[in-house]
mmCIF file of C-alpha atoms in Angstrom:
data_model
loop_
_atom_site.group_PDB
_atom_site.id
_atom_site.type_symbol
_atom_site.label_atom_id
_atom_site.label_comp_id
_atom_site.label_asym_id
_atom_site.label_seq_id
_atom_site.Cartn_x
_atom_site.Cartn_y
_atom_site.Cartn_z
ATOM 1 C CA MET X 534 0.883 1.482 -15.980
ATOM 2 C CA TYR X 535 2.358 -0.716 -13.261
ATOM 3 C CA ILE X 536 -0.218 -2.066 -10.802
ATOM 4 C CA VAL X 537 0.354 -3.537 -7.349
ATOM 5 C CA SER X 538 -2.320 -5.219 -5.220
ATOM 6 C CA SER X 539 -1.322 -5.958 -1.631
ATOM 7 C CA ARG X 540 -3.166 -7.720 1.165
ATOM 8 C CA TRP X 541 -2.816 -6.494 4.739
ATOM 9 C CA GLU X 542 -4.295 -7.460 8.099
ATOM 10 C CA ALA X 543 -4.455 -5.580 11.368
ATOM 11 C CA VAL X 544 -2.209 -6.686 14.206
ATOM 12 C CA GLU X 545 -4.507 -8.106 16.871
ATOM 13 C CA GLY X 546 -5.615 -5.358 19.227
ATOM 14 C CA HIS X 547 -4.653 -2.568 16.790
ATOM 15 C CA GLU X 548 -7.658 -2.644 14.461
ATOM 16 C CA ASP X 549 -8.740 0.956 15.200
ATOM 17 C CA ALA X 550 -5.210 2.322 14.815
ATOM 18 C CA TRP X 551 -4.836 0.401 11.528
ATOM 19 C CA ARG X 552 -8.029 1.940 10.134
ATOM 20 C CA ASP X 553 -6.921 5.427 11.160
ATOM 21 C CA ILE X 554 -3.339 5.172 9.913
ATOM 22 C CA SER X 555 -4.286 3.491 6.644
ATOM 23 C CA ALA X 556 -6.921 6.153 5.882
ATOM 24 C CA ARG X 557 -4.470 9.005 6.554
ATOM 25 C CA THR X 558 -1.659 7.280 4.678
ATOM 26 C CA GLY X 559 -3.882 6.609 1.647
ATOM 27 C CA GLY X 560 -4.502 10.301 1.145
ATOM 28 C CA LYS X 561 -0.792 11.086 1.311
ATOM 29 C CA LEU X 562 0.081 8.248 -1.070
ATOM 30 C CA ARG X 563 -2.415 9.518 -3.653
ATOM 31 C CA ALA X 564 -0.610 12.893 -3.674
ATOM 32 C CA ILE X 565 2.805 11.442 -4.590
ATOM 33 C CA PRO X 566 3.821 12.168 -8.198
ATOM 34 C CA GLY X 567 3.905 8.884 -10.096
ATOM 35 C CA VAL X 568 1.048 7.330 -8.092
ATOM 36 C CA GLU X 569 -1.864 7.236 -10.525
ATOM 37 C CA PHE X 570 -4.491 5.767 -8.195
ATOM 38 C CA LEU X 571 -5.027 3.999 -4.893
ATOM 39 C CA HIS X 572 -8.085 1.974 -3.896
ATOM 40 C CA ARG X 573 -8.645 0.084 -0.644
ATOM 41 C CA PHE X 574 -11.309 -2.436 0.253
ATOM 42 C CA GLN X 575 -11.938 -5.114 2.823
ATOM 43 C CA ASN X 576 -12.231 -8.555 1.247
ATOM 44 C CA GLU X 577 -14.544 -11.392 2.211
ATOM 45 C CA MET X 578 -11.931 -12.759 4.651
ATOM 46 C CA GLY X 579 -11.603 -9.432 6.483
ATOM 47 C CA LYS X 580 -8.225 -8.543 4.981
ATOM 48 C CA VAL X 581 -7.615 -5.112 3.504
ATOM 49 C CA VAL X 582 -6.599 -5.086 -0.142
ATOM 50 C CA VAL X 583 -4.773 -2.017 -1.411
ATOM 51 C CA THR X 584 -4.432 -1.607 -5.178
ATOM 52 C CA MET X 585 -2.121 1.110 -6.449
ATOM 53 C CA GLY X 586 -1.284 2.197 -9.949
ATOM 54 C CA TYR X 587 2.109 3.696 -10.736
ATOM 55 C CA THR X 588 3.113 5.461 -13.939
ATOM 56 C CA ASP X 589 5.453 2.558 -14.787
ATOM 57 C CA GLU X 590 7.661 -0.055 -13.136
ATOM 58 C CA PRO X 591 10.737 2.215 -12.814
ATOM 59 C CA THR X 592 8.559 4.735 -10.945
ATOM 60 C CA TYR X 593 7.334 1.967 -8.626
ATOM 61 C CA GLN X 594 10.908 0.812 -7.999
ATOM 62 C CA ARG X 595 12.045 4.371 -7.253
ATOM 63 C CA LEU X 596 9.129 5.171 -4.923
ATOM 64 C CA VAL X 597 8.785 1.861 -3.086
ATOM 65 C CA ASN X 598 11.961 -0.216 -3.202
ATOM 66 C CA ASP X 599 14.434 2.622 -2.741
ATOM 67 C CA PRO X 600 14.626 3.242 1.039
ATOM 68 C CA ASN X 601 14.748 6.964 0.216
ATOM 69 C CA GLY X 602 11.702 6.744 -2.081
ATOM 70 C CA ALA X 603 8.582 8.717 -1.175
ATOM 71 C CA VAL X 604 6.396 5.653 -0.498
ATOM 72 C CA ALA X 605 9.090 3.868 1.504
ATOM 73 C CA LYS X 606 9.671 6.998 3.602
ATOM 74 C CA LEU X 607 5.951 7.484 4.233
ATOM 75 C CA MET X 608 5.503 3.874 5.330
ATOM 76 C CA ALA X 609 8.405 4.243 7.771
ATOM 77 C CA GLU X 610 7.184 7.654 8.972
ATOM 78 C CA THR X 611 3.678 6.385 9.776
ATOM 79 C CA ASP X 612 5.082 3.193 11.363
ATOM 80 C CA ILE X 613 2.208 1.393 9.679
ATOM 81 C CA GLU X 614 3.818 -2.003 10.211
ATOM 82 C CA SER X 615 3.401 -1.609 13.982
ATOM 83 C CA VAL X 616 -0.385 -1.870 13.540
ATOM 84 C CA ALA X 617 -0.701 -3.990 10.384
ATOM 85 C CA ARG X 618 0.986 -6.937 8.775
ATOM 86 C CA TRP X 619 1.672 -7.168 5.046
ATOM 87 C CA ILE X 620 0.516 -10.569 3.771
ATOM 88 C CA SER X 621 1.350 -10.596 0.072
ATOM 89 C CA SER X 622 1.428 -8.585 -3.146
ATOM 90 C CA GLU X 623 0.922 -9.179 -6.827
ATOM 91 C CA ARG X 624 2.541 -6.822 -9.333
ATOM 92 C CA GLY X 625 2.532 -6.327 -13.067
ATOM 93 C CA GLU X 626 2.050 -4.147 -16.095
ATOM 94 C CA SER X 627 -1.495 -3.267 -17.074
ATOM 95 C CA VAL X 628 -2.678 -5.249 -20.104
ATOM 96 C CA ASP X 629 -5.591 -2.945 -20.973
#
């Protein structure tokens, strides 16, 4: 399994919209074939951490990095980056 953990923060003044859009988007992301799980939490610094598991790295590449991939399309469709800013991500194969 290929796992990606990303940190996000709300754009100042858009905190409520960020919570709403991220909650709705999470449900849609979980339904995409190849997405094995999605968990979100707010860390001790107030940033939102989203951890997603994909079947494998090629699935991740196809869904996320291809502009026509399901995740990429959903992110553009929801315009999530108008209310939140991506900070960083860590990616890798599960070792368990």
